[in-house]
Short mmCIF file of C-alpha atoms in Angstrom, two decimals:
data_model
loop_
_atom_site.label_atom_id
_atom_site.label_comp_id
_atom_site.label_asym_id
_atom_site.label_seq_id
_atom_site.Cartn_x
_atom_site.Cartn_y
_atom_site.Cartn_z
CA MET A 1 0.00 0.00 0.00
CA PRO A 2 1.19 3.59 -0.43
CA LYS A 3 3.24 4.63 2.56
CA ARG A 4 1.65 8.05 2.98
CA GLN A 5 -2.12 8.00 2.82
CA ALA A 6 -4.15 11.15 2.27
CA ASP A 7 -5.51 11.17 5.81
CA GLU A 8 -1.96 10.92 7.16
CA ARG A 9 -0.93 14.02 5.22
CA GLU A 10 -3.81 15.95 6.77
CA ALA A 11 -2.80 14.83 10.26
CA LEU A 12 0.71 16.25 9.93
CA ALA A 13 0.66 19.77 11.30
CA SER A 14 2.91 22.67 10.49
CA PRO A 15 4.86 24.34 13.31
CA ASP A 16 2.30 27.12 13.33
CA GLU A 17 -0.42 24.59 14.14
CA ALA A 18 1.88 22.90 16.62
CA LEU A 19 1.88 26.11 18.64
CA LYS A 20 -1.88 25.89 18.96
CA ASN A 21 -1.52 22.35 20.27
CA GLY A 22 0.94 23.33 22.97
CA GLN A 23 4.07 22.10 21.19
CA ARG A 24 7.23 24.17 21.04
CA ALA A 25 8.05 26.10 17.87
CA THR A 26 10.34 29.11 18.26
CA PRO A 27 10.23 31.94 15.71
CA VAL A 28 13.28 32.30 13.48
CA GLN A 29 14.91 35.67 12.90
CA VAL A 30 16.11 36.04 9.33
CA ALA A 31 18.18 39.13 8.64
CA GLY A 32 15.87 41.20 10.81
CA HIS A 33 12.54 39.81 9.64
CA GLN A 34 10.29 36.82 10.14
CA ASP A 35 10.63 34.06 7.53
CA GLU A 36 7.38 32.30 6.79
CA ASP A 37 8.86 29.96 4.21
CA MET A 38 11.54 28.14 6.13
CA GLY A 39 11.54 26.62 9.61
CA GLU A 40 13.92 26.76 12.50
CA PHE A 41 17.03 24.91 13.52
CA GLU A 42 16.95 23.36 16.97
CA ASP A 43 20.06 22.32 18.89
CA PRO A 44 18.62 20.40 21.86
CA TYR A 45 21.71 20.71 24.04
CA GLY A 46 22.70 24.34 23.80
CA ASP A 47 22.43 27.19 26.32
CA ASP A 48 19.81 29.86 25.74
CA PHE A 49 21.06 33.07 24.23
CA GLU A 50 20.02 35.63 21.69
CA SER A 51 22.30 36.29 18.78
CA GLU A 52 23.90 39.72 19.09
CA ASP A 53 25.42 39.66 15.63
CA GLU A 54 23.23 40.70 12.78
CA ILE A 55 23.20 38.29 9.87
CA GLU A 56 24.04 39.82 6.56
CA GLU A 57 21.33 39.28 4.00
CA GLU A 58 22.67 38.05 0.64
CA GLU A 59 20.86 36.93 -2.47
CA ASP A 60 19.78 33.80 -0.66
CA GLU A 61 18.14 33.76 2.76
CA ILE A 62 20.64 32.92 5.45
CA ILE A 63 19.15 31.72 8.67
CA GLU A 64 21.27 31.78 11.81
CA LEU A 65 19.70 29.65 14.43
CA ASN A 66 19.66 30.04 18.18
CA ASP A 67 19.91 27.20 20.66
CA ASP A 68 17.13 26.47 23.13
CA ASP A 69 17.11 27.27 26.83
CA GLU A 70 16.67 23.94 28.52
CA ASP A 71 18.40 23.11 31.76
CA GLN A 72 17.83 19.38 31.85
CA GLU A 73 18.91 16.57 34.10
CA GLU A 74 20.19 13.89 31.70
CA GLU A 75 19.72 10.20 32.38
CA SER A 76 20.89 7.45 29.96
CA THR A 77 18.54 4.67 28.87
CA GLU A 78 20.38 3.03 25.96
CA GLY A 79 19.76 5.86 23.51
CA TYR A 80 16.66 7.20 25.22
CA GLU A 81 15.87 9.37 28.26
CA ASN A 82 12.92 8.65 30.47
CA SER A 83 10.04 11.08 30.14
CA GLU A 84 9.25 13.66 32.86
CA LYS A 85 5.66 14.55 33.63
CA LYS A 86 4.89 18.22 33.85
CA GLY A 87 4.46 19.65 37.30
CA LYS A 88 6.70 17.16 39.10
CA PRO A 89 9.81 18.63 40.72
CA LYS A 90 11.89 15.49 40.13
CA LYS A 91 11.99 12.71 37.58
CA GLU A 92 10.65 9.32 38.44
CA THR A 93 12.95 6.33 38.64
CA PRO A 94 14.17 5.71 35.06
CA ARG A 95 12.62 2.82 33.21
CA LEU A 96 13.72 1.42 29.90
CA TYR A 97 11.55 2.64 27.02
CA LEU A 98 11.16 -0.02 24.33
CA PRO A 99 9.18 1.19 21.30
CA HIS A 100 8.07 -2.32 20.37
CA ARG A 101 6.76 -3.12 23.84
CA SER A 102 6.35 -0.05 26.07
CA ALA A 103 3.04 1.78 26.39
CA PRO A 104 2.63 4.85 24.16
CA LEU A 105 3.69 8.17 25.63
CA GLY A 106 1.03 10.06 27.53
CA ALA A 107 -0.25 13.48 26.55
CA ASP A 108 2.04 15.12 29.11
CA GLU A 109 5.11 12.97 28.37
CA VAL A 110 8.00 13.51 25.98
CA LEU A 111 11.12 11.54 25.16
CA GLU A 112 14.38 13.40 25.48
CA PRO A 113 17.59 12.02 23.94
CA ASP A 114 20.58 11.16 26.09
CA PRO A 115 23.46 13.37 24.86
CA THR A 116 26.09 10.91 26.07
CA VAL A 117 25.18 8.43 23.31
CA TYR A 118 25.27 10.97 20.48
CA ASP A 119 28.43 12.32 18.93
CA MET A 120 26.20 14.92 17.23
CA LEU A 121 22.49 15.72 17.17
CA HIS A 122 20.73 18.68 15.54
CA ARG A 123 17.10 19.19 14.57
CA ILE A 124 15.44 21.33 11.92
CA ASN A 125 11.80 22.30 12.36
CA LEU A 126 10.08 23.02 9.05
CA ASN A 127 6.87 24.83 8.18
CA TRP A 128 5.64 21.82 6.21
CA PRO A 129 6.51 18.13 6.45
CA CYS A 130 9.21 17.02 4.01
CA LEU A 131 8.75 13.28 4.06
CA SER A 132 11.35 12.58 1.38
CA PHE A 133 14.80 14.04 0.93
CA ASP A 134 18.21 13.21 -0.50
CA ILE A 135 21.73 14.23 0.47
CA LEU A 136 23.66 16.15 -2.17
CA PRO A 137 27.22 14.98 -2.88
CA ASP A 138 29.65 17.86 -2.47
CA ASN A 139 33.27 18.82 -3.10
CA LEU A 140 34.26 19.32 0.53
CA GLY A 141 36.10 16.00 0.62
CA ASN A 142 35.48 12.44 1.78
CA GLU A 143 36.08 10.92 5.21
CA ARG A 144 35.29 14.22 6.94
CA ARG A 145 35.63 13.48 10.65
CA GLY A 146 36.33 16.90 12.13
CA TYR A 147 33.96 19.54 13.49
CA PRO A 148 32.14 21.71 12.69
CA LYS A 149 30.46 19.85 9.82
CA SER A 150 28.59 21.02 6.70
CA THR A 151 26.07 19.20 4.54
CA TYR A 152 23.75 19.90 1.61
CA PHE A 153 20.41 18.23 0.85
CA VAL A 154 17.19 18.63 -1.14
CA THR A 155 13.59 18.06 0.01
CA GLY A 156 10.05 18.22 -1.31
CA THR A 157 7.13 19.41 0.81
CA GLN A 158 3.69 18.10 1.69
CA SER A 159 1.75 21.28 2.43
CA LYS A 160 -2.00 21.59 2.93
CA ARG A 161 -2.36 24.03 0.05
CA LYS A 162 -0.94 23.17 -3.35
CA LYS A 163 0.44 26.65 -3.92
CA ASP A 164 2.64 26.34 -0.81
CA ASN A 165 4.54 23.28 -2.08
CA GLU A 166 8.18 23.62 -3.09
CA ILE A 167 11.43 21.84 -3.76
CA THR A 168 13.93 23.19 -1.24
CA VAL A 169 17.72 23.03 -1.53
CA ILE A 170 19.39 23.48 1.86
CA LYS A 171 22.90 23.96 3.19
CA LEU A 172 23.66 23.32 6.87
CA SER A 173 26.98 24.52 8.23
CA GLU A 174 28.73 25.00 11.59
CA LEU A 175 27.24 21.76 12.91
CA SER A 176 29.01 21.15 16.20
CA LYS A 177 29.45 18.15 18.46
CA THR A 178 26.82 17.39 21.07
CA LEU A 179 27.43 19.36 24.27
CA GLU A 180 28.23 17.21 27.27
CA ILE A 181 27.88 18.53 30.81
CA ASP A 182 30.29 17.54 33.56
CA ASP A 183 28.10 16.58 36.54
CA ASP A 184 30.58 17.98 39.06
CA SER A 185 31.56 21.28 37.48
CA GLU A 186 28.52 21.68 35.19
CA GLN A 187 30.83 23.15 32.61
CA GLU A 188 30.72 22.40 28.92
CA SER A 189 33.51 20.17 27.66
CA ASP A 190 35.43 20.78 24.45
CA ASN A 191 34.46 24.45 24.38
CA ASP A 192 36.77 25.01 21.45
CA GLU A 193 34.48 22.86 19.30
CA HIS A 194 31.29 24.78 20.17
CA ASP A 195 32.18 28.40 19.52
CA SER A 196 29.93 28.82 16.47
CA GLU A 197 26.18 28.66 15.96
CA PRO A 198 24.59 26.37 13.35
CA ILE A 199 23.65 28.13 10.11
CA LEU A 200 20.95 27.17 7.62
CA GLU A 201 20.73 28.56 4.08
CA SER A 202 17.99 27.66 1.62
CA ARG A 203 16.85 28.07 -1.98
CA SER A 204 13.35 27.13 -3.13
CA LEU A 205 11.81 26.03 -6.42
CA PRO A 206 7.99 26.27 -6.56
CA THR A 207 5.97 23.18 -7.43
CA THR A 208 2.21 22.77 -7.39
CA ASP A 209 2.06 19.25 -5.96
CA THR A 210 3.03 17.21 -2.94
CA THR A 211 6.33 15.38 -3.40
CA ASN A 212 6.08 11.65 -2.67
CA ARG A 213 9.75 10.83 -3.35
CA ILE A 214 12.83 12.83 -4.34
CA ARG A 215 16.25 11.62 -5.48
CA VAL A 216 19.40 13.38 -6.76
CA SER A 217 21.65 11.87 -9.43
CA PRO A 218 24.52 9.92 -7.84
CA HIS A 219 26.85 11.39 -10.48
CA ALA A 220 26.19 15.02 -9.54
CA ALA A 221 29.53 15.78 -7.90
CA ASN A 222 31.51 14.23 -10.76
CA THR A 223 29.52 15.80 -13.61
CA ASN A 224 28.82 19.07 -11.74
CA GLU A 225 25.21 18.72 -12.86
CA TYR A 226 22.82 18.26 -9.96
CA LEU A 227 19.90 16.56 -11.68
CA THR A 228 17.08 15.83 -9.20
CA ALA A 229 13.90 13.84 -9.85
CA SER A 230 10.72 14.25 -7.80
CA MET A 231 7.60 12.06 -7.97
CA SER A 232 4.53 14.18 -7.39
CA GLU A 233 1.12 13.28 -6.04
CA SER A 234 -0.34 14.29 -9.40
CA GLY A 235 1.42 11.39 -11.15
CA ASP A 236 3.93 13.57 -12.99
CA VAL A 237 7.65 13.10 -12.43
CA TYR A 238 9.69 16.30 -12.56
CA ILE A 239 13.40 16.48 -13.38
CA TRP A 240 15.10 19.59 -11.97
CA ASP A 241 18.56 20.98 -12.49
CA ILE A 242 19.42 22.44 -9.09
CA THR A 243 23.06 23.14 -10.01
CA PRO A 244 22.72 26.96 -9.77
CA HIS A 245 20.89 26.69 -6.43
CA PHE A 246 23.63 24.46 -5.03
CA THR A 247 26.40 26.66 -6.44
CA ALA A 248 24.86 29.86 -5.04
CA PHE A 249 25.59 28.79 -1.46
CA ASP A 250 29.35 29.04 -1.90
CA THR A 251 29.78 31.29 -4.95
CA PRO A 252 28.73 34.89 -4.27
CA GLY A 253 27.06 36.59 -7.19
CA THR A 254 25.51 33.42 -8.62
CA THR A 255 22.21 34.31 -10.33
CA VAL A 256 19.18 32.04 -10.18
CA THR A 257 16.59 33.10 -12.76
CA LYS A 258 12.90 32.17 -12.88
CA ALA A 259 13.63 29.82 -15.76
CA MET A 260 16.08 27.93 -13.55
CA ASN A 261 13.28 27.30 -11.05
CA ARG A 262 11.29 25.27 -13.58
CA PRO A 263 11.71 21.54 -14.33
CA VAL A 264 14.00 20.75 -17.25
CA HIS A 265 11.73 17.81 -18.13
CA THR A 266 8.40 16.32 -17.03
CA ILE A 267 7.61 12.60 -17.31
CA ARG A 268 3.88 12.11 -17.93
CA ALA A 269 3.97 8.41 -18.87
CA HIS A 270 2.12 7.41 -15.69
CA GLY A 271 -1.00 9.19 -16.91
CA GLY A 272 -1.90 11.01 -13.73
CA VAL A 273 -1.42 7.96 -11.50
CA GLU A 274 0.76 8.72 -8.48
CA GLY A 275 3.69 6.63 -7.35
CA TYR A 276 6.42 6.33 -4.75
CA ALA A 277 9.15 4.32 -6.48
CA LEU A 278 12.06 6.21 -8.04
CA ASP A 279 15.77 5.49 -8.61
CA TRP A 280 18.62 6.90 -10.73
CA SER A 281 20.99 4.51 -12.47
CA PRO A 282 24.43 4.41 -10.79
CA HIS A 283 25.97 3.47 -14.15
CA VAL A 284 24.65 6.01 -16.70
CA THR A 285 26.30 9.35 -15.95
CA THR A 286 24.19 11.34 -18.41
CA GLY A 287 20.96 10.41 -16.65
CA GLN A 288 18.70 7.35 -16.57
CA LEU A 289 15.96 6.63 -14.07
CA LEU A 290 13.14 4.26 -13.23
CA THR A 291 9.72 5.31 -11.94
CA GLY A 292 6.89 3.12 -10.67
CA ASP A 293 3.25 3.84 -9.83
CA VAL A 294 0.43 2.41 -7.71
CA THR A 295 -1.05 0.47 -10.65
CA GLY A 296 2.09 -1.65 -11.06
CA ARG A 297 3.65 0.08 -14.06
CA ILE A 298 7.41 0.78 -14.22
CA HIS A 299 8.78 3.20 -16.82
CA LEU A 300 12.38 3.71 -17.92
CA THR A 301 13.47 7.24 -18.89
CA THR A 302 16.83 7.93 -20.54
CA ARG A 303 18.50 11.19 -21.42
CA GLY A 304 19.67 11.51 -25.01
CA THR A 305 21.89 14.09 -26.66
CA SER A 306 19.13 16.68 -26.85
CA SER A 307 16.12 15.39 -24.90
CA TRP A 308 14.72 12.84 -22.46
CA THR A 309 12.93 9.72 -23.75
CA THR A 310 10.54 7.47 -21.80
CA ASP A 311 9.85 3.96 -23.06
CA LYS A 312 6.21 3.67 -24.11
CA VAL A 313 6.00 0.04 -23.03
CA PRO A 314 6.14 -0.26 -19.22
CA PHE A 315 7.61 -3.12 -17.22
CA ILE A 316 4.68 -5.03 -15.71
CA GLY A 317 5.07 -8.07 -13.48
CA HIS A 318 3.59 -7.49 -10.05
CA ASP A 319 0.20 -8.99 -9.27
CA SER A 320 -2.80 -7.27 -10.81
CA GLY A 321 -3.63 -4.12 -8.90
CA ALA A 322 -0.40 -4.25 -6.85
CA SER A 323 1.47 -1.01 -6.31
CA VAL A 324 5.18 -0.68 -7.10
CA GLU A 325 6.49 0.64 -3.79
CA GLU A 326 10.25 0.61 -4.42
CA LEU A 327 12.82 0.43 -7.22
CA GLN A 328 16.55 -0.23 -6.84
CA TRP A 329 19.18 -0.43 -9.58
CA SER A 330 21.85 -3.10 -9.19
CA GLN A 331 25.17 -1.63 -8.10
CA SER A 332 27.15 -4.01 -10.34
CA GLU A 333 24.96 -4.87 -13.35
CA LYS A 334 24.14 -1.97 -15.65
CA SER A 335 20.92 -3.47 -17.01
CA VAL A 336 19.51 -5.05 -13.83
CA PHE A 337 17.08 -3.59 -11.29
CA ALA A 338 14.79 -4.87 -8.53
CA SER A 339 11.26 -3.82 -7.62
CA GLY A 340 9.22 -4.31 -4.47
CA GLY A 341 5.44 -4.33 -4.51
CA SER A 342 2.34 -4.36 -2.36
CA ASP A 343 1.87 -7.99 -3.47
CA GLY A 344 4.75 -8.91 -1.13
CA PHE A 345 7.12 -9.86 -3.97
CA ILE A 346 10.60 -8.76 -4.94
CA ARG A 347 11.01 -8.92 -8.72
CA VAL A 348 14.37 -8.74 -10.51
CA TRP A 349 14.38 -7.37 -14.06
CA ASP A 350 16.73 -6.98 -17.02
CA ILE A 351 15.97 -3.90 -19.14
CA ARG A 352 17.40 -5.68 -22.22
CA SER A 353 14.45 -8.08 -22.21
CA LYS A 354 11.94 -7.19 -24.91
CA LYS A 355 9.16 -8.91 -22.97
CA HIS A 356 9.45 -6.38 -20.12
CA LYS A 357 8.75 -9.18 -17.64
CA PRO A 358 10.70 -10.02 -14.45
CA ALA A 359 13.44 -12.60 -14.72
CA LEU A 360 13.36 -13.60 -11.03
CA SER A 361 10.70 -13.35 -8.35
CA VAL A 362 10.52 -14.23 -4.68
CA ARG A 363 7.85 -13.68 -2.05
CA ALA A 364 9.54 -11.56 0.59
CA SER A 365 6.56 -10.97 2.87
CA THR A 366 2.89 -11.70 3.37
CA SER A 367 2.50 -7.90 3.58
CA ASP A 368 3.70 -5.07 1.33
CA VAL A 369 7.36 -4.67 0.43
CA ASN A 370 7.61 -0.96 1.25
CA VAL A 371 11.31 -0.21 0.79
CA MET A 372 14.57 -1.81 -0.40
CA SER A 373 18.29 -1.10 -0.44
CA TRP A 374 20.93 -2.71 -2.65
CA SER A 375 24.28 -3.07 -0.90
CA LYS A 376 27.03 -0.90 -2.35
CA ASN A 377 29.74 -3.22 -1.00
CA VAL A 378 28.37 -6.71 -1.68
CA SER A 379 26.66 -6.75 -5.06
CA TYR A 380 24.42 -9.77 -4.37
CA LEU A 381 22.89 -8.48 -1.11
CA LEU A 382 19.50 -6.74 -1.13
CA ALA A 383 17.59 -5.53 1.95
CA SER A 384 13.80 -5.25 2.05
CA GLY A 385 11.48 -3.65 4.64
CA HIS A 386 7.85 -4.71 4.97
CA ASP A 387 4.51 -3.35 6.09
CA ASP A 388 4.22 -5.83 8.98
CA GLY A 389 7.36 -4.43 10.66
CA SER A 390 9.73 -7.17 9.51
CA TRP A 391 12.79 -6.69 7.34
CA SER A 392 15.15 -9.10 5.59
CA ILE A 393 18.50 -9.41 3.86
CA TRP A 394 18.48 -11.44 0.64
CA ASP A 395 21.32 -13.21 -1.16
CA LEU A 396 20.34 -12.88 -4.80
CA ARG A 397 22.53 -15.86 -5.70
CA THR A 398 19.85 -18.06 -4.11
CA PHE A 399 17.06 -16.65 -6.27
CA LYS A 400 15.77 -19.19 -8.76
CA ALA A 401 14.29 -18.62 -12.20
CA ASN A 402 10.53 -18.06 -12.26
CA GLY A 403 8.65 -21.34 -12.06
CA ASN A 404 10.74 -23.10 -9.40
CA ASP A 405 8.70 -24.40 -6.49
CA GLU A 406 11.19 -23.89 -3.65
CA PRO A 407 11.39 -20.21 -2.68
CA PRO A 408 14.71 -18.98 -1.29
CA LEU A 409 15.04 -18.05 2.37
CA PRO A 410 16.46 -14.71 3.50
CA ALA A 411 20.07 -14.62 4.68
CA ALA A 412 18.85 -12.73 7.75
CA SER A 413 15.42 -11.61 8.95
CA PHE A 414 14.17 -9.55 11.90
CA GLY A 415 10.70 -8.93 13.29
CA PHE A 416 11.69 -6.65 16.16
CA ASN A 417 9.61 -3.70 14.95
CA LYS A 418 5.85 -4.00 15.29
CA SER A 419 4.96 -1.19 12.86
CA ALA A 420 5.59 -0.75 9.14
CA ILE A 421 9.16 -0.24 7.92
CA THR A 422 9.35 3.13 6.16
CA SER A 423 13.02 3.23 5.06
CA ILE A 424 16.04 0.94 4.93
CA GLU A 425 19.60 1.62 3.80
CA PHE A 426 22.93 -0.20 3.90
CA HIS A 427 25.89 1.68 5.33
CA PRO A 428 27.92 3.12 2.42
CA THR A 429 31.20 1.45 3.47
CA GLU A 430 30.43 -1.08 6.24
CA GLU A 431 28.81 -4.07 4.57
CA SER A 432 27.16 -5.46 7.73
CA ILE A 433 25.54 -2.26 9.09
CA VAL A 434 21.97 -1.27 8.16
CA ALA A 435 19.77 1.70 9.16
CA VAL A 436 16.04 0.92 9.45
CA SER A 437 13.22 3.38 10.20
CA SER A 438 9.71 2.39 11.24
CA GLU A 439 6.28 3.83 11.94
CA ASP A 440 6.97 3.12 15.62
CA ASN A 441 8.85 6.46 15.54
CA THR A 442 12.34 4.94 15.54
CA VAL A 443 15.46 4.70 13.43
CA MET A 444 17.44 1.62 14.43
CA LEU A 445 21.04 0.82 13.54
CA TRP A 446 21.87 -2.87 13.17
CA ASP A 447 25.16 -4.74 12.79
CA LEU A 448 24.53 -8.11 11.16
CA SER A 449 28.05 -9.33 11.96
CA VAL A 450 27.36 -9.41 15.72
CA GLU A 451 26.68 -12.76 17.32
CA ALA A 452 26.36 -13.00 21.10
CA ASP A 453 28.08 -16.00 22.66
CA ASP A 454 26.81 -17.93 25.69
CA GLU A 455 28.98 -15.97 28.15
CA GLU A 456 27.67 -12.61 26.89
CA ILE A 457 24.08 -13.82 27.12
CA ALA A 458 24.65 -15.05 30.66
CA ALA A 459 26.28 -11.74 31.66
CA GLN A 460 23.34 -9.79 30.25
CA LYS A 461 20.88 -11.84 32.27
CA ARG A 462 22.88 -11.21 35.43
CA ASP A 463 22.93 -7.46 34.81
CA ASP A 464 19.28 -7.31 33.78
CA ALA A 465 17.37 -8.99 36.58
CA SER A 466 14.07 -7.57 35.28
CA GLY A 467 14.42 -9.42 31.99
CA GLU A 468 13.63 -6.28 29.96
CA LEU A 469 16.44 -6.98 27.51
CA ASP A 470 15.70 -10.65 26.92
CA ASP A 471 14.03 -10.16 23.54
CA ILE A 472 16.45 -7.53 22.19
CA PRO A 473 18.63 -9.01 19.41
CA PRO A 474 22.40 -8.66 19.93
CA GLN A 475 22.63 -7.13 16.43
CA LEU A 476 20.73 -4.02 17.52
CA LEU A 477 23.28 -1.22 18.00
CA PHE A 478 21.31 1.97 18.53
CA VAL A 479 17.79 3.42 18.64
CA HIS A 480 17.03 7.00 17.63
CA TRP A 481 13.52 8.27 18.40
CA GLN A 482 11.84 10.61 15.90
CA LYS A 483 8.12 11.24 15.54
CA ASP A 484 6.53 9.99 12.29
CA VAL A 485 9.93 9.15 10.80
CA LYS A 486 9.67 8.32 7.10
CA GLU A 487 13.11 8.27 5.52
CA VAL A 488 16.74 7.85 6.61
CA HIS A 489 20.00 8.22 4.67
CA TRP A 490 23.67 7.77 5.50
CA HIS A 491 26.00 10.61 4.52
CA ARG A 492 28.53 9.01 2.19
CA GLN A 493 31.23 11.62 2.82
CA ILE A 494 30.90 11.99 6.61
CA PRO A 495 31.51 8.62 8.32
CA GLY A 496 28.70 7.55 10.63
CA MET A 497 26.48 10.59 10.04
CA LEU A 498 22.81 10.10 9.23
CA MET A 499 19.89 12.31 8.33
CA SER A 500 16.27 11.32 8.94
CA THR A 501 13.00 13.08 8.20
CA GLY A 502 9.54 12.87 9.70
CA GLY A 503 6.34 14.76 10.30
CA GLU A 504 7.97 17.27 12.66
CA GLY A 505 11.21 18.01 10.83
CA ILE A 506 14.65 16.65 10.04
CA SER A 507 17.32 15.24 12.36
CA VAL A 508 21.04 15.35 11.61
CA TRP A 509 22.86 12.96 13.91
CA LYS A 510 25.75 10.65 14.60
CA SER A 511 25.70 8.01 17.32
CA ILE A 512 28.69 6.79 19.31
CA SER A 513 27.91 3.27 18.03
CA VAL A 514 28.99 3.67 14.39
#
């Protein structure tokens, strides 16, 4: 089934509405005026202060963001802090919060992250939910481990009014390490790494429709052409060239004209039928992408010397009426891709086939296959996340040709989550590490190479007399809580850094586990 139903979009409130509901949303000062188009940046561990330096207004809006005033007593609970009820002078005895088992939070309860388990954590509150985004490759270098950090990304909105929708290109800079407080001296450690305030800069391209999925070409940094495709609720797929918007952040005087804010091409082959599946080829540098819709059709679009061409004959192979929820190009085979559908099947295709039928098929779940990720390090490994909360790792070498009776078994499978999996992605360099987000409001990091021996299991039971940890797999490394989380991506150039987006904004974070 589609991962974002219409009623869910209506339930996601903007920060302005959040204020009416008693949630926190601080106004942002932008070069001396209030910005109604972009949200705020929240650093949950900073001291409260007002910026005394005026921000110089350039061609683009530059937003300097103040930290919040929260004097909190931090208590570690394996990646979570226990909630504090309003009106009580002291916190209750900490209890372990387990999203798959604990009772939902009460109306007067909130979860606060434990800063000791984060190397970095920043939050961006947006005016409208951006439930899909992609990280832009940049020229700042690979293996960037120092602070402060900078990153670029692109999002598409889901606003209540069509005219408010936009594609937004964003630069975040001066991202510092998480502040840690010494319990004895109550002084901030590593002050030299926290001198600057985070800065957000943005450029927007208007679009009339909600964006279901957005992806940037993986060749952008090498070709210096930042082609970005967005699947809209209307069924059209827009291809944007956001090169001038990206360049404008670091090249003063760069001009972005109205013509540059329009799509360079629109794919209308889906005939007004919306979709969620979209992927650029990692092999064709000029531009080639797949798009799939909720009626089961998959179209291939290729860029020629002067124009874009979409094959008239779609790839059709999922059960009648089944939606194509995900598409993933093979990282090693130029002509091979995989699709996941609401029929519970993973289909593997070869675009050279004139029949436009899948070459291999396997039932991955009795529920929808919502998301997939092809490993960038091991070409035959494919991860799939399902609507029933389970997710699996598949060895494609075990897949048999269509017609064989014995279906292959996954190389690994987990049913720890009890709500639908909304995103899954292999680590860009560590072949055994996977990030998985779920509708239970979590992003979980897993290391498939971990196997607990008998001594470790016995030690855990001795330390955990309550038995709370008995059903937690040893492969689970870390849990990040984020409301209505929908998508998570690893940053390929900053080791261990992730970005995740949900109904209340975007998190930029790095755990101490990876």
